[in-house]
mmCIF file of C-alpha atoms in Angstrom:
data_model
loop_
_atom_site.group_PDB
_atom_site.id
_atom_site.type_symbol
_atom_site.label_atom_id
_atom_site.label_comp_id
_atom_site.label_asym_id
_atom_site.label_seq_id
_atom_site.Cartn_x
_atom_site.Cartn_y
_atom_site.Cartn_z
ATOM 1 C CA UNK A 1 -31.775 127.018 49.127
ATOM 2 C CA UNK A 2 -33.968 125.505 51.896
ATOM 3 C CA UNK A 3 -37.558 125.075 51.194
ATOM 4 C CA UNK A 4 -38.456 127.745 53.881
ATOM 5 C CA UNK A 5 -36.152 130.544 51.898
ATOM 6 C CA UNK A 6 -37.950 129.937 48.258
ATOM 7 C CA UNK A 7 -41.300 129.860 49.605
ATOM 8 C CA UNK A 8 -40.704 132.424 52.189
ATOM 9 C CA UNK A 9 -40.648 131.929 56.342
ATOM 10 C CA UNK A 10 -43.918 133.626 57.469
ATOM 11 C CA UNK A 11 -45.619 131.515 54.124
ATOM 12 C CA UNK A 12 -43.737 128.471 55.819
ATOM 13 C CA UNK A 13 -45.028 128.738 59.128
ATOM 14 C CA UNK A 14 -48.599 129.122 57.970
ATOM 15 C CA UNK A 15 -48.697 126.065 56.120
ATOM 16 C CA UNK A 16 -46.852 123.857 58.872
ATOM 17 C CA UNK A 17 -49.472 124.807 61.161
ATOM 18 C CA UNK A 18 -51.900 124.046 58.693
ATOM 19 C CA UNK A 19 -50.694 120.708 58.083
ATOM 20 C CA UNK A 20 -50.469 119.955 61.993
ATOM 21 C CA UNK A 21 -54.391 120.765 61.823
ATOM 22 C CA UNK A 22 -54.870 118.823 59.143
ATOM 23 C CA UNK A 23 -53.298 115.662 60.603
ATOM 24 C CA UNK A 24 -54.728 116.094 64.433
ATOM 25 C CA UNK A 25 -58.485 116.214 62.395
ATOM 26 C CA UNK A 26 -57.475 112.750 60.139
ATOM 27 C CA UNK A 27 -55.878 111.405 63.734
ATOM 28 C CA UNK A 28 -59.359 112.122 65.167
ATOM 29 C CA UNK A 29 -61.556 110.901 63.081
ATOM 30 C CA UNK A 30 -59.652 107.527 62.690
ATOM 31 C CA UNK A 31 -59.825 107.315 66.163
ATOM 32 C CA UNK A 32 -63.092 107.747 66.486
ATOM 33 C CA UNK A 33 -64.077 105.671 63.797
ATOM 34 C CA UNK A 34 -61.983 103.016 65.511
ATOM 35 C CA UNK A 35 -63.637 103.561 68.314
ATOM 36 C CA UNK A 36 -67.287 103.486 66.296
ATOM 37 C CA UNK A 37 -65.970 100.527 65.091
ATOM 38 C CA UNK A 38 -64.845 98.635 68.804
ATOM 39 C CA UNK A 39 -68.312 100.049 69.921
ATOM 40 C CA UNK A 40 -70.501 98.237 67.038
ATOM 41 C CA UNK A 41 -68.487 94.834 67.131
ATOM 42 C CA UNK A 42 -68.930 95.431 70.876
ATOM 43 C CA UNK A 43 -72.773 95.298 71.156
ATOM 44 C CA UNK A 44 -72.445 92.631 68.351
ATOM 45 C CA UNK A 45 -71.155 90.493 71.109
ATOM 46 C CA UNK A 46 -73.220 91.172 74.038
ATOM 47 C CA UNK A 47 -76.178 91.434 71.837
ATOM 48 C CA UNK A 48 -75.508 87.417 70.887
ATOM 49 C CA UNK A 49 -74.776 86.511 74.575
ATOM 50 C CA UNK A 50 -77.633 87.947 75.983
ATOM 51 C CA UNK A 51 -79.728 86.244 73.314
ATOM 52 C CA UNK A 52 -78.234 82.958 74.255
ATOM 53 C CA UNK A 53 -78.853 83.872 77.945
ATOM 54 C CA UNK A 54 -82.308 84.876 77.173
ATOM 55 C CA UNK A 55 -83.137 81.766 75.369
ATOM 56 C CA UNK A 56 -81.659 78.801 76.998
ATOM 57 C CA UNK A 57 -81.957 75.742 74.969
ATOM 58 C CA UNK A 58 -84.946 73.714 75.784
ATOM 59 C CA UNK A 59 -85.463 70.244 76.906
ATOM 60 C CA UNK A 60 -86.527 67.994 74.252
ATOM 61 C CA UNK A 61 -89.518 65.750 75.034
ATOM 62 C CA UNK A 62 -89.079 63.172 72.071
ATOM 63 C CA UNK A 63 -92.257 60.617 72.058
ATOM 64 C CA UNK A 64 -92.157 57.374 70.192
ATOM 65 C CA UNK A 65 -95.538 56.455 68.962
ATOM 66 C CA UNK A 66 -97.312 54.308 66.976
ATOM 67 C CA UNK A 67 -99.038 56.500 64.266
ATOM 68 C CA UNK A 68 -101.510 53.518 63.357
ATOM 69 C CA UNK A 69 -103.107 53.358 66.928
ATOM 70 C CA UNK A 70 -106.433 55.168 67.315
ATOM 71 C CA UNK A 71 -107.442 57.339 69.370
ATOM 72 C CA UNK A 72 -104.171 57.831 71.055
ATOM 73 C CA UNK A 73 -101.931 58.269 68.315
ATOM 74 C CA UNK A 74 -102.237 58.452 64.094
ATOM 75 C CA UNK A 75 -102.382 60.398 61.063
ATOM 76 C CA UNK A 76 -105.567 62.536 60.807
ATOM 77 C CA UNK A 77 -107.304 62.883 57.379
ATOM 78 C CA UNK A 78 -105.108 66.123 56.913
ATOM 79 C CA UNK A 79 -102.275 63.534 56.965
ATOM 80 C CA UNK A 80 -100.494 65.390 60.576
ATOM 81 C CA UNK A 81 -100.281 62.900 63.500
ATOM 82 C CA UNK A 82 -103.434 63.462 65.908
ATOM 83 C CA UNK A 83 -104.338 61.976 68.801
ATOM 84 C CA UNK A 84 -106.021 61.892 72.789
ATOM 85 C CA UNK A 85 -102.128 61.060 73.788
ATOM 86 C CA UNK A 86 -100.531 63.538 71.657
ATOM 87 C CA UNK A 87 -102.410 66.366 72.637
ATOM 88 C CA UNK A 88 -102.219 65.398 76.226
ATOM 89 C CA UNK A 89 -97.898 65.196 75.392
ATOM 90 C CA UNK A 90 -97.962 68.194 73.327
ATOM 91 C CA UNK A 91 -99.949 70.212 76.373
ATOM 92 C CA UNK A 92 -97.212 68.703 79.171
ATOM 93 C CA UNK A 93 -94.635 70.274 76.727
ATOM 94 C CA UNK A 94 -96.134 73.670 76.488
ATOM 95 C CA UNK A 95 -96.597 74.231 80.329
ATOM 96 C CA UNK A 96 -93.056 73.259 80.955
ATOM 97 C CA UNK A 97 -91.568 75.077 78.361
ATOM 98 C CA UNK A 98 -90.075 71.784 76.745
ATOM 99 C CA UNK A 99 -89.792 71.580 72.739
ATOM 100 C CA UNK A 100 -91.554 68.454 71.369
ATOM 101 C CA UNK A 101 -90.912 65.878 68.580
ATOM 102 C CA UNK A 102 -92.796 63.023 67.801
ATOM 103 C CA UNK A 103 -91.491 60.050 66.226
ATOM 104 C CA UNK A 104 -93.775 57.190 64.525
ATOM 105 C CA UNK A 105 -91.866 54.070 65.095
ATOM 106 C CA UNK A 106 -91.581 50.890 64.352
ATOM 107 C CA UNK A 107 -93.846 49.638 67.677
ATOM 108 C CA UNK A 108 -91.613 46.612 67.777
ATOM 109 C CA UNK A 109 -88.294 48.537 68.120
ATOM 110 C CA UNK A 110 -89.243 50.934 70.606
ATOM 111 C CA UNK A 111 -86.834 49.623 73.702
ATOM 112 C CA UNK A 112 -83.903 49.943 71.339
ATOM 113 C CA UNK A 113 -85.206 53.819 70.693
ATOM 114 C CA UNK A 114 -85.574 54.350 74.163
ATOM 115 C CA UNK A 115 -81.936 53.042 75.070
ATOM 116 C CA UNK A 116 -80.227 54.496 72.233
ATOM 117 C CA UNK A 117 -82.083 57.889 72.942
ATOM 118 C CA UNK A 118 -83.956 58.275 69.510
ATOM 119 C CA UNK A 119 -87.089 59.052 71.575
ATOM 120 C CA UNK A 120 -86.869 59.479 75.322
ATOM 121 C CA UNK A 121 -90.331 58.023 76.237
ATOM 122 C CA UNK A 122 -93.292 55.889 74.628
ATOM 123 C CA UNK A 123 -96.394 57.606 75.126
ATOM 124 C CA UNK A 124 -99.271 56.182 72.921
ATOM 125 C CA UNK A 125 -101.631 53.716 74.972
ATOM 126 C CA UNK A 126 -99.052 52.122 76.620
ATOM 127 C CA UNK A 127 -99.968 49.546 79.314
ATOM 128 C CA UNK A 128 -97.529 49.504 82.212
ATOM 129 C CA UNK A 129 -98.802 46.346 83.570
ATOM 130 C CA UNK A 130 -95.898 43.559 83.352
ATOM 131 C CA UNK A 131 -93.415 46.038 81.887
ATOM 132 C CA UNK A 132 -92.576 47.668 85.575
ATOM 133 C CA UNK A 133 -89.134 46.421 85.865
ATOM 134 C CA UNK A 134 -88.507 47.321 82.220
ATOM 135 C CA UNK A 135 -89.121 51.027 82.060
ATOM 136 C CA UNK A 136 -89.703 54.066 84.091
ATOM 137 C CA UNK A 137 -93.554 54.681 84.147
ATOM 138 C CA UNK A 138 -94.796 57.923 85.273
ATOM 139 C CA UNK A 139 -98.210 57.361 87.663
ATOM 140 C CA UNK A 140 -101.134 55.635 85.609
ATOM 141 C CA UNK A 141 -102.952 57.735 83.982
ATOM 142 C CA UNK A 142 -106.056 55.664 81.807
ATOM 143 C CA UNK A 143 -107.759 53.110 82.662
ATOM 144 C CA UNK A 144 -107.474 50.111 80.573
ATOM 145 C CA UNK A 145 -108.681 47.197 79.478
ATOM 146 C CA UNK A 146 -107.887 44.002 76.908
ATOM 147 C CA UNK A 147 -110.784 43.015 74.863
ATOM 148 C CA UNK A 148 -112.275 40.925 71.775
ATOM 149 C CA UNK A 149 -113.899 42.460 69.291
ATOM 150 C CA UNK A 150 -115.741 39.856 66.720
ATOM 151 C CA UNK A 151 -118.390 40.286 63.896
ATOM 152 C CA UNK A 152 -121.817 40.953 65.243
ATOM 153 C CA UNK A 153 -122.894 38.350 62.910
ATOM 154 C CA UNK A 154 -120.326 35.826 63.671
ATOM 155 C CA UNK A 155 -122.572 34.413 66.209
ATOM 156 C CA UNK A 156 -120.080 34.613 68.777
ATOM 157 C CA UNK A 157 -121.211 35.439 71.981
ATOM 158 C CA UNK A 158 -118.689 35.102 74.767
ATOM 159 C CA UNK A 159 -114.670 34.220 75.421
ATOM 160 C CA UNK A 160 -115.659 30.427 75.111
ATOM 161 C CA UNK A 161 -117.050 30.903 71.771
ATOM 162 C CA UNK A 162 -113.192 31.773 70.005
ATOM 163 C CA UNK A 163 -112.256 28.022 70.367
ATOM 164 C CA UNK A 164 -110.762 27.306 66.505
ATOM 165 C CA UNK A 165 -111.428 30.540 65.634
ATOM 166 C CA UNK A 166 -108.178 32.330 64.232
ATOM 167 C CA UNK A 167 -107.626 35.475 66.495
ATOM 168 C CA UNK A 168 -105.280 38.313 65.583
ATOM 169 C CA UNK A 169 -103.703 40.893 67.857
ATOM 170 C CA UNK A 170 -100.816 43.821 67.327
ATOM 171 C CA UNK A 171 -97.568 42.439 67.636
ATOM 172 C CA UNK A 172 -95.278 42.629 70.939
ATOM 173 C CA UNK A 173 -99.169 44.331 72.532
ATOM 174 C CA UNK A 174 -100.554 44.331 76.018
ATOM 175 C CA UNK A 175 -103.314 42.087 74.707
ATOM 176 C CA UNK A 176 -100.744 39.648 73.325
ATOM 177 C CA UNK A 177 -98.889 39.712 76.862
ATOM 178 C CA UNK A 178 -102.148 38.612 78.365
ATOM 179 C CA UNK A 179 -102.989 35.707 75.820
ATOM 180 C CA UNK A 180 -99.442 34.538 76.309
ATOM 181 C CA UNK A 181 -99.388 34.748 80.107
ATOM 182 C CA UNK A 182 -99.831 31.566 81.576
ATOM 183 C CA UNK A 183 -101.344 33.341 84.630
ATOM 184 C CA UNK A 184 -103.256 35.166 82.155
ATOM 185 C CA UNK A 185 -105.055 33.702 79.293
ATOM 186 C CA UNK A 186 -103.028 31.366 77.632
ATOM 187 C CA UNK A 187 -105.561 28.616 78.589
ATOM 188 C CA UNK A 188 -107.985 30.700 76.481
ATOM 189 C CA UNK A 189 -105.087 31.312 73.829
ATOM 190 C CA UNK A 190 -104.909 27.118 73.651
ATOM 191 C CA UNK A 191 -107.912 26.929 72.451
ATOM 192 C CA UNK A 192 -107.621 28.443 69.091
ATOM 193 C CA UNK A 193 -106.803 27.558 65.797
ATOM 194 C CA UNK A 194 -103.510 26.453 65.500
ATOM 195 C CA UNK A 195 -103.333 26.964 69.637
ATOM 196 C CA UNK A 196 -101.728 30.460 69.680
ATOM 197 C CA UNK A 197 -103.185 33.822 68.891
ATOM 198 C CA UNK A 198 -101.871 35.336 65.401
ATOM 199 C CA UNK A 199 -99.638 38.672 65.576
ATOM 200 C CA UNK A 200 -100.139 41.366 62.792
ATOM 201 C CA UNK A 201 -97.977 44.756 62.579
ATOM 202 C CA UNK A 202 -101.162 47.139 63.388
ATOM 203 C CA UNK A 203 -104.624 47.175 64.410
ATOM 204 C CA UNK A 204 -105.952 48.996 61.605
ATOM 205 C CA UNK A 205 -105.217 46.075 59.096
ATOM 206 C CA UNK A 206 -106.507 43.703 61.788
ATOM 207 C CA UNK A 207 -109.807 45.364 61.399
ATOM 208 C CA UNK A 208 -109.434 45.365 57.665
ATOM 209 C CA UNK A 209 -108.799 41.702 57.951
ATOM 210 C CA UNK A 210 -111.738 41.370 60.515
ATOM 211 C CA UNK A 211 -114.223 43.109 58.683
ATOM 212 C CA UNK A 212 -112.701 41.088 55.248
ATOM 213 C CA UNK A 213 -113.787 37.924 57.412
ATOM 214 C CA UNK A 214 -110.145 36.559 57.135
ATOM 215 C CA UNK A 215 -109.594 36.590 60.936
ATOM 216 C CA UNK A 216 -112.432 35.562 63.347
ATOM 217 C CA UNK A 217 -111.466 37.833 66.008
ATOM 218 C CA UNK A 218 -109.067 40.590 67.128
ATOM 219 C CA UNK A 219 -107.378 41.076 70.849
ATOM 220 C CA UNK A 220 -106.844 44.848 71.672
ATOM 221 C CA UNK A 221 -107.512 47.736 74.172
ATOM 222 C CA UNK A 222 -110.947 48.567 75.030
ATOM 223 C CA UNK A 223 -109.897 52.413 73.305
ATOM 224 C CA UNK A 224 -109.219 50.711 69.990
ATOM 225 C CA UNK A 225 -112.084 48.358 70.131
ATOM 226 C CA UNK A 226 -114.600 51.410 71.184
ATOM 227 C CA UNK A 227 -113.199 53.422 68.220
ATOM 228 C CA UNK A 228 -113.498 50.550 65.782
ATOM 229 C CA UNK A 229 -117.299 50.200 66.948
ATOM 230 C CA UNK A 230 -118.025 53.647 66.635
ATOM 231 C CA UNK A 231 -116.827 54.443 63.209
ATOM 232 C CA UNK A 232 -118.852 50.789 62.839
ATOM 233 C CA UNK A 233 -121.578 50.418 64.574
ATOM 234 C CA UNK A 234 -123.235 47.548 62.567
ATOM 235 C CA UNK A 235 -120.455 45.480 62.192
ATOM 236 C CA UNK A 236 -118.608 45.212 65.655
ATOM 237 C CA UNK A 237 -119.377 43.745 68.801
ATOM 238 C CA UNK A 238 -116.889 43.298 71.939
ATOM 239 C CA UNK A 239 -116.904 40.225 74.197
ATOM 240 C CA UNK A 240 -116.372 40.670 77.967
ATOM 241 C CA UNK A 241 -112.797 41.977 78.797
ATOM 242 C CA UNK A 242 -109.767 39.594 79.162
ATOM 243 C CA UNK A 243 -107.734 41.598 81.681
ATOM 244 C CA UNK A 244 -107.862 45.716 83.286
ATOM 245 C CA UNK A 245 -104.710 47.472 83.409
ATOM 246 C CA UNK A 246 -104.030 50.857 83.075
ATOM 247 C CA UNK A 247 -101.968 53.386 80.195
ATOM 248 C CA UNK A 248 -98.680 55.265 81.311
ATOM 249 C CA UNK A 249 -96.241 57.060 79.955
ATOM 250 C CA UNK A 250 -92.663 55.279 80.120
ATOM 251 C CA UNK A 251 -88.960 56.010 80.023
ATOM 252 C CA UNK A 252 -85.837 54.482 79.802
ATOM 253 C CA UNK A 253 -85.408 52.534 83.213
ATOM 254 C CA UNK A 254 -82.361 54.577 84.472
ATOM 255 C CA UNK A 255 -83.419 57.870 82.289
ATOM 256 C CA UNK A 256 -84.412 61.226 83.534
ATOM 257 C CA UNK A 257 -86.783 61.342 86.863
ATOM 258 C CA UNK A 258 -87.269 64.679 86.665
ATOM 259 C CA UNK A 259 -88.638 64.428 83.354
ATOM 260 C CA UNK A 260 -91.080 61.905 84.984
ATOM 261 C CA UNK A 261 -91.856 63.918 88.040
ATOM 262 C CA UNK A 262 -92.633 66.816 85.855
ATOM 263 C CA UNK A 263 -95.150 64.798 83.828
ATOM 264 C CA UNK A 264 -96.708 63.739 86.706
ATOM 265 C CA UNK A 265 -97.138 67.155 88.538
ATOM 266 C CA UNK A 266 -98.349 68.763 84.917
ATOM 267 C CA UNK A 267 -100.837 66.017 84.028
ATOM 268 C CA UNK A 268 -102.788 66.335 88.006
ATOM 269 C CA UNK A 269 -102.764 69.820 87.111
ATOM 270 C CA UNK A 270 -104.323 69.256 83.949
ATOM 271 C CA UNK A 271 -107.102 67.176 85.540
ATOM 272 C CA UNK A 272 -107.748 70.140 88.512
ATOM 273 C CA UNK A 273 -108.071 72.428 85.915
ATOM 274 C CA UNK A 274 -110.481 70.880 83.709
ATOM 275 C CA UNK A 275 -108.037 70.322 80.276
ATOM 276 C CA UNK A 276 -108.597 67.026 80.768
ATOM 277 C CA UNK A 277 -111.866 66.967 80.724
ATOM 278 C CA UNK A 278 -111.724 68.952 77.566
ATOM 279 C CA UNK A 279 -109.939 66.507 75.920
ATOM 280 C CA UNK A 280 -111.699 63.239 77.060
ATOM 281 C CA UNK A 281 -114.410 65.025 75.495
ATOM 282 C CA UNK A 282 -112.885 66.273 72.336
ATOM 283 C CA UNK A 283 -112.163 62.676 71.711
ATOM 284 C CA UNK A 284 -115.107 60.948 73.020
ATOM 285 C CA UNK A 285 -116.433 60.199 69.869
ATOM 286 C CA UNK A 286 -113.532 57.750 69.714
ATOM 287 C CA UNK A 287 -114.436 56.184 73.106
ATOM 288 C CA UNK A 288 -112.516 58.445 75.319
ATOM 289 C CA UNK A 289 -114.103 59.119 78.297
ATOM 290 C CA UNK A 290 -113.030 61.099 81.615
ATOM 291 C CA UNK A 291 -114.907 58.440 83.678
ATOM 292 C CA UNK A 292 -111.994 56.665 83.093
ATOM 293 C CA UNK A 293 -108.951 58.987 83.939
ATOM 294 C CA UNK A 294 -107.440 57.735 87.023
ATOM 295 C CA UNK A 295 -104.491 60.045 87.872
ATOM 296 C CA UNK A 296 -105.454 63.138 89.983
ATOM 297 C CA UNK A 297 -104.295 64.351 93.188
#
């Protein structure tokens, strides 16, 4: 007996229709949930594209500095680095939409840094004077000088007055360039004790040793000698300058120009529209001043 004669035929027919329904509704709800399914992995995908699309990575503007060097670059009593150069770096970053590291380093490794590409420029009172054919400089941008700062009651009065006096300076410095130079200073260098000028690995424990009375004298920039004096009035005196040169901001020698064009186009506008006058006077306390600003248009 066939299924259709015990059950009977009009039952039969009934319930194979009702099974045909019941399979075209499961069919269409698996395709639509399929198709739920391509739509939501679908928008997954475009949604992460056009977020990459929308936000590009940046360019990286990675600054070696020495975090000892005051005003231009150190830690701040909060312990963050501070600084007349880093703000002026971190404000170049922000109006070209670059992301910013900075990197204390070890002042006398920075030309391996810059040609490995740890950092990808060395901006921290950095004298471009001498060092042209070794870097990229973007256009000057401080006004600079070297100078000797001595006890004010050392009793000496001028350059001449350093003969067998032990003088100290930061190592691999634009003020030991100058007292090495023989069209510089080195005559003047000659003339102290042991005939050379004495390195150290930062200012701030030349000044230690300075104010300690275990050096006679320290060679530095004019910003690091005026901040010394002011947080020291009594104690510091400077002796007339041994060379003017001016601060940049340099790359690697074959690195990006762009990077440097950039830098120059945001700093002038920086000047025109008075930031940098802001600064120079956030920091004048330290000896900044805008008198001294020498890149505008």
């Amino acid at each position: 007996m066939s299924p259709a004669d015990a059950i009977g035929e009009e039952p039969m027919k009934k319930m194979t229709k009702f099974a045909a329904m019941a399979a075209a509704l499961c069919l269409g709800a698996a395709l639509l949930a399929g198709c739920a399914g391509a739509a939501d992995n679908g928008a997954a995908d475009n949604g992460a594209d056009n977020g990459a699309a929308a936000n590009p990575e940046a360019t990286t503007l990675i600054v070696g500095l020495d975090n000892a060097y005051p005003p231009y670059g150190f830690i701040g009593d909060d312990g963050n680095l501070t600084g007349f150069d880093i703000d002026l770096a971190t404000e170049v970053a922000k109006r070209n939409g670059w992301n910013l590291e900075l990197e204390a380093i070890d002042w006398d490794a920075k030309d391996a840094l810059l040609g490995q590409g740890t950092i990808n420029c060395i901006w921290n009172g950095f004298t471009m004077e001498g060092r042209e054919k070794d870097y990229a400089f973007s256009d000057p941008y401080m006004l600079n000088e070297q100078v000797v700062v001595v006890k004010k009651d050392a009793g000496i009065k001028d350059l001449e007055g350093l003969a067998g006096k032990t003088v100290i300076t930061q190592a691999d410095s634009a003020a030991l360039d100058v007292l090495e130079d023989e069209d510089g200073q080195k005559a003047l260098a000659d003339t102290f004790a042991d005939g050379k000028v004495q390195t150290i690995s930062d200012y701030n424990n030349a000044f230690m040793q300075l104010e300690s009375g275990t050096v006679d004298a320290v060679a530095c920039d004019l910003s690091i000698a005026d901040y010394q004096m002011a947080a020291k009035p009594d104690m510091f005196v400077k002796l007339e300058p041994l060379s003017t040169e001016n601060y940049a901001v340099g790359f690697a020698k074959d690195g990006d120009t762009a990077m440097v064009d950039a830098v120059n186009k945001t700093l002038k506008e920086m000047y025109d529209d008075g930031t940098i006058a802001q600064l120079c006077e956030k920091w004048g306390e330290y000896g900044i001043t805008v008198d001294n600003w020498v890149l505008v248009d």
